[in-house]
XYZ file of N, CA, C and O in Angstrom:
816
model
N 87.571 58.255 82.622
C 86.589 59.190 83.187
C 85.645 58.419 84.114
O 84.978 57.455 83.738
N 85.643 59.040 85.651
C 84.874 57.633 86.520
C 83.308 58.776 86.153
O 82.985 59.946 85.947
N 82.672 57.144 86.295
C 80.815 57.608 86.060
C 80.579 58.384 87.086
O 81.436 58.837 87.844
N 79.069 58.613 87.157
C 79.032 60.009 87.728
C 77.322 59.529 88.070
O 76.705 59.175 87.065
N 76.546 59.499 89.395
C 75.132 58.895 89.645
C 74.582 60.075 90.459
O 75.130 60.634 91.410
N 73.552 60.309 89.977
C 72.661 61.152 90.753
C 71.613 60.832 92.329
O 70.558 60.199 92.372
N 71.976 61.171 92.909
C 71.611 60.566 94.153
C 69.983 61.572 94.409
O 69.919 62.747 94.050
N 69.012 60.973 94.950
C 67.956 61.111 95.189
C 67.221 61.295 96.404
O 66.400 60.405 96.625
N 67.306 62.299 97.327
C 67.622 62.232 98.695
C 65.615 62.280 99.305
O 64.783 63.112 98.944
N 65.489 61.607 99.856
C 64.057 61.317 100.735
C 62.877 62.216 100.130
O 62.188 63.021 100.757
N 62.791 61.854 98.579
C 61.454 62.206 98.028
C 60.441 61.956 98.034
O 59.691 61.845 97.065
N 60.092 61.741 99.752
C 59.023 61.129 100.196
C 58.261 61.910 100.378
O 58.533 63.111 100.389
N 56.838 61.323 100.614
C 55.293 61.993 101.100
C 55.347 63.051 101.849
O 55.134 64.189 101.432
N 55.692 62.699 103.233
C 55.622 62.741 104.775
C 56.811 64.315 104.463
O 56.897 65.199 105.316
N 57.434 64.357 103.411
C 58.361 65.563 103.524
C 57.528 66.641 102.058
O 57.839 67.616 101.373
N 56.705 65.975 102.157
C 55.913 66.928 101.029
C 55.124 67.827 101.161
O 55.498 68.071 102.308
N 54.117 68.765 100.950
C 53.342 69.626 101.732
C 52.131 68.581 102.123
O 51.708 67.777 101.293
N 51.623 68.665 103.429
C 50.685 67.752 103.664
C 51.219 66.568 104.422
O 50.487 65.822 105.072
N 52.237 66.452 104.339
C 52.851 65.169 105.101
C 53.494 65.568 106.538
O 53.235 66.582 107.185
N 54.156 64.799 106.790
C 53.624 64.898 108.667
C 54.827 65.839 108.997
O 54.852 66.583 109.977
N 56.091 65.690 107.817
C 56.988 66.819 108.249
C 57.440 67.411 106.566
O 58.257 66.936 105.776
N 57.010 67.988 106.506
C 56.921 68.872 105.590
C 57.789 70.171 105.229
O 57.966 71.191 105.895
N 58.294 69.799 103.911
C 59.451 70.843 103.901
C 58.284 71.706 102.482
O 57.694 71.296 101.482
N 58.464 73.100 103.206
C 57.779 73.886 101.988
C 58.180 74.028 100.616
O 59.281 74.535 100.405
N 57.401 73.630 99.558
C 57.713 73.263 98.654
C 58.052 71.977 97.864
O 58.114 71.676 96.673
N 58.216 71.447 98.865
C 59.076 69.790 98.502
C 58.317 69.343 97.526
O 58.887 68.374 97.025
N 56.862 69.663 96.768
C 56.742 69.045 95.794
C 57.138 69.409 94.311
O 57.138 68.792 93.246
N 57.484 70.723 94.725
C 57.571 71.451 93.394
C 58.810 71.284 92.529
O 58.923 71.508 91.324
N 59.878 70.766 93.554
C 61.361 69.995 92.537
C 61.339 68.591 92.027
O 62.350 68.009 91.634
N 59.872 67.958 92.057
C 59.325 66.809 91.518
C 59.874 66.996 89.633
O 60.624 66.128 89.186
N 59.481 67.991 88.842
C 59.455 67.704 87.537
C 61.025 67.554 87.225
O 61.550 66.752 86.452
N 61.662 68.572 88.057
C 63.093 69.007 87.726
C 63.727 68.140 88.299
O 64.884 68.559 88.314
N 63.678 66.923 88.918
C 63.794 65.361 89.241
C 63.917 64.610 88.650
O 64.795 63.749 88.584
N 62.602 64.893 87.820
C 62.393 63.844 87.089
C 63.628 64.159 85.722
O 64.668 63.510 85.608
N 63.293 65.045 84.991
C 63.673 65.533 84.312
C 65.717 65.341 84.112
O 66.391 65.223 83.089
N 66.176 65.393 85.747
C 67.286 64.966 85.880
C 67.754 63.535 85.953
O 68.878 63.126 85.662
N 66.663 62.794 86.412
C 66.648 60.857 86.716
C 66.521 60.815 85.046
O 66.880 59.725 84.601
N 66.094 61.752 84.053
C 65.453 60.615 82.929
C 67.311 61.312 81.934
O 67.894 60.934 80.919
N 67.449 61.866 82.451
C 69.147 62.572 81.489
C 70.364 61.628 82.734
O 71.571 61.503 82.524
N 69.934 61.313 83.448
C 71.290 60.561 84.163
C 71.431 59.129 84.306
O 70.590 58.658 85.071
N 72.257 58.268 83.792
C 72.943 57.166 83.523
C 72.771 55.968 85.026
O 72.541 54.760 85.093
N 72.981 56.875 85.905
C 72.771 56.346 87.161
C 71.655 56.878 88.023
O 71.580 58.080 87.770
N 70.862 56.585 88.813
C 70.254 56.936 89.333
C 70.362 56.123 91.049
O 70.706 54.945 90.959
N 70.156 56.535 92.267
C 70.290 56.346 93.354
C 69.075 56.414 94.303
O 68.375 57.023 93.494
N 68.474 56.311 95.099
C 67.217 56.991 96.088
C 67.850 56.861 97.159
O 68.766 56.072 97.388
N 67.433 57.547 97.774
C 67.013 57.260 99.356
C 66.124 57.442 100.092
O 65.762 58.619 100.113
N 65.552 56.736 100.772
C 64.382 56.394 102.040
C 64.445 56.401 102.968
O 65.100 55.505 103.500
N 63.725 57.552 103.887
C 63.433 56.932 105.453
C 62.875 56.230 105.839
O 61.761 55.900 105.434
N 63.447 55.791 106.714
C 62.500 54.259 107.124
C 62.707 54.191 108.511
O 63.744 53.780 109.032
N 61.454 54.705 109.259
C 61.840 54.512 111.047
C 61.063 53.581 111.268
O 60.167 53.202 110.514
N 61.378 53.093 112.435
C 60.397 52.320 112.468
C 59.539 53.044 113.841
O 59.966 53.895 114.621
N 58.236 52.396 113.813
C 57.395 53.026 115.058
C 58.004 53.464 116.267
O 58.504 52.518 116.875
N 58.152 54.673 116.887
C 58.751 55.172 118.191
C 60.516 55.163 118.307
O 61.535 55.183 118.996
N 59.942 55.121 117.152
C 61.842 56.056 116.821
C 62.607 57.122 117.530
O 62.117 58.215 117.817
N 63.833 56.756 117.803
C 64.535 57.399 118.923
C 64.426 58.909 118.710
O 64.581 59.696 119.644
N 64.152 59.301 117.437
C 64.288 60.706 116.958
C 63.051 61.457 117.113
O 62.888 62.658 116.902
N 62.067 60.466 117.569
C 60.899 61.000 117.158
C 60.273 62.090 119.167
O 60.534 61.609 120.270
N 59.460 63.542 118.948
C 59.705 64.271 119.863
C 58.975 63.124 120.780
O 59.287 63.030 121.967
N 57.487 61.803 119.897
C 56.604 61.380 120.941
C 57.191 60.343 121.486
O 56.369 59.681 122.120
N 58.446 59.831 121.526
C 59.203 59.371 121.944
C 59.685 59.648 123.130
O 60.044 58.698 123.825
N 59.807 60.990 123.636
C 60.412 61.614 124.916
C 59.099 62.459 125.232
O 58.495 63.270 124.530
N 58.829 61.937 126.698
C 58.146 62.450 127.241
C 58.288 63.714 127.927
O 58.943 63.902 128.952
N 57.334 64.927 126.999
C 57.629 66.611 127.645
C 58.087 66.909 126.814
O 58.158 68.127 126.651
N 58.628 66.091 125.866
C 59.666 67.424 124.581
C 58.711 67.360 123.286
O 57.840 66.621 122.828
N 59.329 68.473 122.981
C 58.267 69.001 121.243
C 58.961 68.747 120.415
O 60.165 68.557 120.587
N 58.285 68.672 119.146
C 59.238 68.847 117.534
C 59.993 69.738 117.736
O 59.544 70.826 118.097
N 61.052 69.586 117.602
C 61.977 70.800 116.809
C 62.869 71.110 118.056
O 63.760 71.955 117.968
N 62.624 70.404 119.259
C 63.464 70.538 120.759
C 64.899 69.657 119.959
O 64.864 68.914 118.977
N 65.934 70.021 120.690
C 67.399 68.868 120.488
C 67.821 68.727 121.717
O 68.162 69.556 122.560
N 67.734 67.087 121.728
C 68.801 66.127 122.767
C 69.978 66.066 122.692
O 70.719 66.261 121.728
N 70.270 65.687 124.109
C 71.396 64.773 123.646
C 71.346 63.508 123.543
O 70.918 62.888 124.516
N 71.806 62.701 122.226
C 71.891 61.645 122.644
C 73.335 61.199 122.421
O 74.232 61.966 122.073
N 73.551 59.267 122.761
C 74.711 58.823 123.255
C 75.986 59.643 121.797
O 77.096 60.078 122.105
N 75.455 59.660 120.373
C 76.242 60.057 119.208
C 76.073 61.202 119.203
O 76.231 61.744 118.108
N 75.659 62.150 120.470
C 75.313 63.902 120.280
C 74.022 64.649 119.835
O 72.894 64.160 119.785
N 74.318 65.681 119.579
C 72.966 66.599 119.680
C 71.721 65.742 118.408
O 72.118 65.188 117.383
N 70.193 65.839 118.832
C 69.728 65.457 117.624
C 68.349 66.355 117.950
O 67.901 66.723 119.037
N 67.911 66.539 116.758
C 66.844 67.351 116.618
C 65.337 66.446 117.272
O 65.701 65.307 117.567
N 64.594 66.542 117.413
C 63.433 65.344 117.418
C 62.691 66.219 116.416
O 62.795 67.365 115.979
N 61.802 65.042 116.230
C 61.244 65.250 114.878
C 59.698 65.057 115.071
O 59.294 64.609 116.144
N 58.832 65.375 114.079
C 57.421 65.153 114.572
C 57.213 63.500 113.503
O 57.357 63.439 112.282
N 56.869 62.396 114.392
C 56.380 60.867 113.780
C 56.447 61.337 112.327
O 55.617 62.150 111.918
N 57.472 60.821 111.479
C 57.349 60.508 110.150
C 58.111 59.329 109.130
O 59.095 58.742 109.581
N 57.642 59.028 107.821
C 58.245 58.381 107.177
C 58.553 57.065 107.573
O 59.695 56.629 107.426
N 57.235 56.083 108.284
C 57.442 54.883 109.389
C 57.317 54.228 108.059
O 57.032 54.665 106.943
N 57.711 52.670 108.662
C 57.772 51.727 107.744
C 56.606 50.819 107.531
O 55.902 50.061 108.199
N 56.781 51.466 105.624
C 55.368 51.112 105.227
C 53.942 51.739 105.153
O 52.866 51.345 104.703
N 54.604 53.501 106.119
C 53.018 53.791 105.965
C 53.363 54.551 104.289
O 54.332 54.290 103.575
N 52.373 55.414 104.026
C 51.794 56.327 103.117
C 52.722 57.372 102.970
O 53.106 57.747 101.862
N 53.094 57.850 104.009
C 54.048 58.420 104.484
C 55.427 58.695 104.028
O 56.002 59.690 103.585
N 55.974 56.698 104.450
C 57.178 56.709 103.828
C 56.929 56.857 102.414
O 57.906 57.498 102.026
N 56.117 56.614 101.328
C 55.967 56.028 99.993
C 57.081 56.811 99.558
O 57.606 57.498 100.434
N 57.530 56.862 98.486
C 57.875 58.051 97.312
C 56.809 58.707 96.429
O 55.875 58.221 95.790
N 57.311 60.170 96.621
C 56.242 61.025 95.610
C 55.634 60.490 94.973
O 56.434 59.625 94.614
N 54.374 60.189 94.269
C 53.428 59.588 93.489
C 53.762 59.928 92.066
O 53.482 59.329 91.027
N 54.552 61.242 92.313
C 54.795 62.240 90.290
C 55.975 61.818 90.252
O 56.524 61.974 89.162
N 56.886 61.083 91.468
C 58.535 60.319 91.167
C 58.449 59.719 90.126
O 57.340 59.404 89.694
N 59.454 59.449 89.546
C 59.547 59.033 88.168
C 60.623 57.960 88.915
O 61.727 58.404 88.597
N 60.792 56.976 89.605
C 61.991 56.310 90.641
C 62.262 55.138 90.147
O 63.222 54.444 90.484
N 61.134 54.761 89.033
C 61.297 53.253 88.484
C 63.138 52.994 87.776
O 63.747 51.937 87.610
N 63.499 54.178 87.551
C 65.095 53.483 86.926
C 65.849 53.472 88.047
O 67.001 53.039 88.012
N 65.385 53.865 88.979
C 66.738 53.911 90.213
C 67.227 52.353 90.564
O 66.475 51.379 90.543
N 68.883 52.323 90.943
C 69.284 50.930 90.349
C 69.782 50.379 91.774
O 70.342 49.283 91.778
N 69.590 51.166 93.144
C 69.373 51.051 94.414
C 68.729 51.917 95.400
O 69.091 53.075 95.609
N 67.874 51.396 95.933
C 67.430 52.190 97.302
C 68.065 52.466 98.393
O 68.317 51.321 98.768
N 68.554 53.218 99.256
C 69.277 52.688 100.485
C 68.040 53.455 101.395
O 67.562 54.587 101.326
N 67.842 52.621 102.024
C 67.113 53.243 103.608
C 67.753 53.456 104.781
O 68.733 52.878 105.251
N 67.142 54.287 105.177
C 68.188 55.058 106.216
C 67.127 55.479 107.491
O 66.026 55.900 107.137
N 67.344 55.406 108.634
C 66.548 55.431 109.597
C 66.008 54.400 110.434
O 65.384 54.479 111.492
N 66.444 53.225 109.616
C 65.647 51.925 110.086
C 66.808 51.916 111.596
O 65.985 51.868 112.510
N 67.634 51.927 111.991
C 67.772 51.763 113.416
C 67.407 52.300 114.409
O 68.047 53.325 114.641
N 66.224 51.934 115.515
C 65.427 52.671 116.258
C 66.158 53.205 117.329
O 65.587 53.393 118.403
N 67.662 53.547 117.141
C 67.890 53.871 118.512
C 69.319 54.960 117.797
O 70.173 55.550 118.459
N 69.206 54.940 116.649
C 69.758 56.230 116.452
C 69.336 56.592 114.404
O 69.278 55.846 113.427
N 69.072 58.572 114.662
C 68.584 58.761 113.060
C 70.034 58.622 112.408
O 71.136 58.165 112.711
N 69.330 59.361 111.199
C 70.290 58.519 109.668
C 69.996 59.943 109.172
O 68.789 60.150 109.290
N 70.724 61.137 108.598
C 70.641 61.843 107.575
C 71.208 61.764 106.433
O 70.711 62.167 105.382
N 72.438 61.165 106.577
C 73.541 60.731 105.477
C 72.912 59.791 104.512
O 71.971 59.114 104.928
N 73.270 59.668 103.379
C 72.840 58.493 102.641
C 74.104 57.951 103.117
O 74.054 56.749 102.856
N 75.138 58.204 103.644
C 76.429 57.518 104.094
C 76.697 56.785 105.163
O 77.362 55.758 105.297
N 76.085 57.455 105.926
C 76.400 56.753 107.375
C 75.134 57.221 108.167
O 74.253 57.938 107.694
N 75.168 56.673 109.550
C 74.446 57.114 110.490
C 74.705 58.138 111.333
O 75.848 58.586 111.428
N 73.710 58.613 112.021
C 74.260 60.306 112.891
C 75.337 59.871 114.053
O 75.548 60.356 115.165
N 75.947 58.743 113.346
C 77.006 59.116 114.717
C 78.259 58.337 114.001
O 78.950 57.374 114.331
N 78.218 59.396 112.622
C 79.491 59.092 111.820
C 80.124 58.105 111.649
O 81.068 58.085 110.859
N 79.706 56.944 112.431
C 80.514 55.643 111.982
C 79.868 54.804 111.109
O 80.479 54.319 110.157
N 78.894 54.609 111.281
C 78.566 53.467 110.835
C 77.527 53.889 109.492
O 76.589 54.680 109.403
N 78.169 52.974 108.531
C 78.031 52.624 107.135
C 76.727 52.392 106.664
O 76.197 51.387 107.138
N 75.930 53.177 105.696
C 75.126 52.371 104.773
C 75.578 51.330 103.571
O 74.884 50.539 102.932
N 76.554 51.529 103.518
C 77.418 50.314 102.568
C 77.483 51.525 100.736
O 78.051 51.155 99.708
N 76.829 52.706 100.885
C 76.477 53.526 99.730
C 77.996 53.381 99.101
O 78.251 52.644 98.149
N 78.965 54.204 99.787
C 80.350 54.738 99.214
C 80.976 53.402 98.467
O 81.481 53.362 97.345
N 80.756 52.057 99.639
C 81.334 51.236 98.574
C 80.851 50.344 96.960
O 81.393 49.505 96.240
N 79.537 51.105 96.954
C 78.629 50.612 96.203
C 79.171 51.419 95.077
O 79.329 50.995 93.933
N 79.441 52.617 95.498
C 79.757 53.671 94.647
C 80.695 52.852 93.686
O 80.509 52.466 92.531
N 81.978 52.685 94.709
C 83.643 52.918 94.304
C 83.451 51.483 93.867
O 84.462 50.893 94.248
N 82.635 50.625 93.246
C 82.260 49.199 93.233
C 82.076 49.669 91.930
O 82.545 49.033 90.986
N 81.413 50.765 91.754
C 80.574 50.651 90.190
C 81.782 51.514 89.454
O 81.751 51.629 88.228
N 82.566 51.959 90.021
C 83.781 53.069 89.254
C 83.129 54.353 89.132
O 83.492 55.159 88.276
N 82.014 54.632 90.088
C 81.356 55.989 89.915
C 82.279 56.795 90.713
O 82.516 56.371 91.844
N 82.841 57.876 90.338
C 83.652 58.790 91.322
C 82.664 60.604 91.374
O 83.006 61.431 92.219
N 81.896 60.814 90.702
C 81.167 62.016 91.044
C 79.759 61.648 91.280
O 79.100 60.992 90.473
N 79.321 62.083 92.395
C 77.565 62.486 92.817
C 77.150 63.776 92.943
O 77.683 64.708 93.545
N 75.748 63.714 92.064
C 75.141 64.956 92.097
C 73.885 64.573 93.237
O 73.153 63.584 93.236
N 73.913 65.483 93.995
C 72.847 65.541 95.117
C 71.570 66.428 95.092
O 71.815 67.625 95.241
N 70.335 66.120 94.945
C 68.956 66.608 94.883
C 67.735 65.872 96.066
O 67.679 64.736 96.537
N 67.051 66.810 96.219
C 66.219 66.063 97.096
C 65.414 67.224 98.517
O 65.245 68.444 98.511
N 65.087 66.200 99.563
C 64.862 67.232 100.137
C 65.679 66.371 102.113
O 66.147 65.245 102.283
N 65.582 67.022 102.707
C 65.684 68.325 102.670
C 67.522 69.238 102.547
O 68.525 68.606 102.877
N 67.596 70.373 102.155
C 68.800 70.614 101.816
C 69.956 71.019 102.712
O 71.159 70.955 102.462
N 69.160 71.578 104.139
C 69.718 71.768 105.235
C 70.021 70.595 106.200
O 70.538 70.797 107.299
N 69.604 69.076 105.652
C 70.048 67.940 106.779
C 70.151 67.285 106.231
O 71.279 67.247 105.739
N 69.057 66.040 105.723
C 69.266 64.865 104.577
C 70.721 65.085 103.735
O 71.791 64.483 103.836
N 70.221 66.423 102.694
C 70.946 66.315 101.670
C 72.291 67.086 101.862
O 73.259 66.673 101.223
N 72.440 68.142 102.662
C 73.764 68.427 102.953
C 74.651 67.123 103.871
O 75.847 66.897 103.686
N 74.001 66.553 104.614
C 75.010 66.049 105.404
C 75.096 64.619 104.688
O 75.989 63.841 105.023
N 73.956 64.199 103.480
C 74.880 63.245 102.524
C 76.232 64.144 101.458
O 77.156 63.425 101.078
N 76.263 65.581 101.063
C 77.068 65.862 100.405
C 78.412 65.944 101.026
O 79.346 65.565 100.319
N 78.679 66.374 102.229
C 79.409 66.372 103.630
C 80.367 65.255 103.230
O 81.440 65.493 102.676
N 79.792 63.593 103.635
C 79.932 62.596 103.395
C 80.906 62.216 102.097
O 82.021 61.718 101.946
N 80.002 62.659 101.376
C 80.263 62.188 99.924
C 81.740 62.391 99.842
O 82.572 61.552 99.497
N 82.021 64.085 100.344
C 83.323 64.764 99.852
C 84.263 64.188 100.761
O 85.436 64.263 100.396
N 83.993 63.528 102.061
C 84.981 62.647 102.937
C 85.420 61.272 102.241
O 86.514 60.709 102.225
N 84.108 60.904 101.635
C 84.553 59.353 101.244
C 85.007 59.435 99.696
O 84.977 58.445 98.965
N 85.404 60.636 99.294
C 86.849 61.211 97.952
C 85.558 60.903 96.623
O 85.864 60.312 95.587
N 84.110 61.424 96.900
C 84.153 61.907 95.889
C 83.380 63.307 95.252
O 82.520 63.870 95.930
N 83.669 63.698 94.215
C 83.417 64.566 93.575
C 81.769 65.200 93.725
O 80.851 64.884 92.968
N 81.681 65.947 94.628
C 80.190 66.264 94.696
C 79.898 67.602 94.432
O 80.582 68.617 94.561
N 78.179 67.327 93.841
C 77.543 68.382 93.202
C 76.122 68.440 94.132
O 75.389 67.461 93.992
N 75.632 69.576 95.137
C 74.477 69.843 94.677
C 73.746 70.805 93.914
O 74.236 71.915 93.704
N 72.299 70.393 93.358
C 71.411 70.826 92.654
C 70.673 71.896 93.632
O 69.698 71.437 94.227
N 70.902 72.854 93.809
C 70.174 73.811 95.048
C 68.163 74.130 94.750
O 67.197 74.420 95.457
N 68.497 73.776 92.919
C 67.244 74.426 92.450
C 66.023 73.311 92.365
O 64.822 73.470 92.142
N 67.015 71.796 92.701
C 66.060 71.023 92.755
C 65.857 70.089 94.307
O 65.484 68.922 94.415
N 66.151 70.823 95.137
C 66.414 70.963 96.684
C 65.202 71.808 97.115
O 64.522 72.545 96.402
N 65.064 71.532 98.523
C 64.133 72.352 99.647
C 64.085 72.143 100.939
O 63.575 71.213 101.562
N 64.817 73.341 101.403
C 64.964 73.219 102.511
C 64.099 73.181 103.574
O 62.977 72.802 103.239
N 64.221 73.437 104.727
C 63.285 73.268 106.519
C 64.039 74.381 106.708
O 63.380 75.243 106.126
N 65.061 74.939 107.181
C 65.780 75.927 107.752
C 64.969 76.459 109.032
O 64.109 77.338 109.087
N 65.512 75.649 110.046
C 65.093 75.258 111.160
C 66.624 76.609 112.364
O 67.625 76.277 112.999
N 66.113 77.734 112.159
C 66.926 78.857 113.302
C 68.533 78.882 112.177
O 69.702 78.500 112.225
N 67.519 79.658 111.173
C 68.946 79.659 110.172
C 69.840 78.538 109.378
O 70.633 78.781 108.468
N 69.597 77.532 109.814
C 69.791 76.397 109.463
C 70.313 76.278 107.517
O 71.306 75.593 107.268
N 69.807 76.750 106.716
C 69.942 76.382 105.371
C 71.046 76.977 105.259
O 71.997 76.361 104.778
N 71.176 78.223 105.648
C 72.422 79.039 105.751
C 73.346 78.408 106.208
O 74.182 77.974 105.416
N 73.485 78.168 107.554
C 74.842 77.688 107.955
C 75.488 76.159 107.373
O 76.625 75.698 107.474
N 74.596 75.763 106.911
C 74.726 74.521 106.014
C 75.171 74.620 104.839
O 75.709 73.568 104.491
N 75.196 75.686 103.801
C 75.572 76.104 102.379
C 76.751 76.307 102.537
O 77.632 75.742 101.889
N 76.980 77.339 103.630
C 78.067 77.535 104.234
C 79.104 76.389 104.264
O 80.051 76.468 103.481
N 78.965 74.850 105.478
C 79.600 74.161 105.560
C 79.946 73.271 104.289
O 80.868 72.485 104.073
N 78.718 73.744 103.427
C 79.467 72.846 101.990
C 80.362 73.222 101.267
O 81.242 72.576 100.700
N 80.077 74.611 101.281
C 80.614 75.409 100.209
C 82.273 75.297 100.846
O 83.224 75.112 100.086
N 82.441 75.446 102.413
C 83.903 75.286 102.658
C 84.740 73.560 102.418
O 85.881 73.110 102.322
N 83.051 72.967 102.406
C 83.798 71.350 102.214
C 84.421 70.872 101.176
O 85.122 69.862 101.127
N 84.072 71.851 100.070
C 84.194 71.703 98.883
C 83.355 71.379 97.432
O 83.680 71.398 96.244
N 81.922 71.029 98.280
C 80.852 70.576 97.367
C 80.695 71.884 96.465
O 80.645 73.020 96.934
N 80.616 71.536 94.958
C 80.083 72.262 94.402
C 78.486 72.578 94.296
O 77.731 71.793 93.723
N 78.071 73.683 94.842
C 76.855 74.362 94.940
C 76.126 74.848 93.263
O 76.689 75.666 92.535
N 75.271 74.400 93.026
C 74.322 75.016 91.495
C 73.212 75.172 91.457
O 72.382 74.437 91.992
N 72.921 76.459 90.624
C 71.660 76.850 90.984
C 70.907 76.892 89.519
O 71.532 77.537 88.676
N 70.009 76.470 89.200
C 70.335 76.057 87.427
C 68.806 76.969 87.399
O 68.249 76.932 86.302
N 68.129 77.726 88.428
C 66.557 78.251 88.955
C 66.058 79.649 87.252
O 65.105 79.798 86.487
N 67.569 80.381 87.511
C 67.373 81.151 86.523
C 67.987 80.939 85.377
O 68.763 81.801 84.967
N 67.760 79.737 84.621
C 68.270 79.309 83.387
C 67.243 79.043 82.512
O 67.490 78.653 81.371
């Protein structure tokens, strides 16, 4: 029976209410986090980490707003409003995280010239956070996915997951989305055909 690690997708500040990009709600799947990190065997995080004037970022391009999409050289990307830099307050993890058992961090974002949603790879599908083989290193073959946000971060690490053969779960109830022009939707959508198993544990 291969192990099975719960992955922890950008339970940062800066995506909390009050933080510089803010997914509504994002603090409120804090207990049901925790609650899942302290029942799971494995535990995982992930971090953004840009660094100052990040390619993604809108104050980066002069004339464009949050929430405008480029092109860039790996295709369309959203810009984003300055968040989750390295080292501020920002990036931290939730303060009510319970993150002390997590048994790796991976940061994602740190290359200033292209973003990172995947805990897998970078937005231009090739290139590796080294996660999958960390995985298939430890004999873990299923990930459960929680975090925020559920329409980018965390779908397009579940995406991933189910390419690099393994068994994925997300937690929808301990997720929160942005749903940025329908966005959460067409994303449930692409999981649900990818194969990720979708759960909603809200009315239990």
């Amino acid at each position: 029976m291969a192990e099975e690690a719960l992955i922890v997708i950008d339970l940062q500040n800066d995506f909390c209410p009050g933080g510089a990009l803010a997914v509504a709600g994002g603090n409120e799947i804090v207990p049901l986090v925790n609650d899942l990190i302290r029942r799971s065997e494995h535990v995982i995080l992930t971090q953004d980490w840009h660094p100052a004037g990040h390619s993604s970022f809108a104050s980066s391009h002069p004339g464009k707003q949050a929430f405008e999409t480029i092109e860039m050289p790996y295709g369309p990307q959203t810009l984003w409003p300055d968040h989750c830099i390295q080292g501020s307050l920002g990036s931290d993890f939730h303060s009510g995280l319970a993150w002390t058992k997590a048994e790796l961090v991976i940061r994602k974002g740190f290359r200033a010239a292209i973003d990172s949603y995947s805990a897998f790879f970078e937005n231009d599908h090739t290139t590796p956070t080294g996660l999958a083989g960390y995985l298939k290193e430890r004999g873990i073959g299923s990930v459960i996915l929680v975090g925020l946000a559920t329409d980018f971060c965390v779908a397009f690490s579940a995406l991933d997951a189910v390419k690099q053969g393994f068994r994925t779960t997300v937690r929808l109830d301990a997720c929160r989305g942005i749903d940025l022009n329908g966005s959460v939707e067409a994303m449930l959508k692409r999981m649900h055909e990818a194969g990720v198993t979708l759960e909603d544990h809200s009315a239990d």
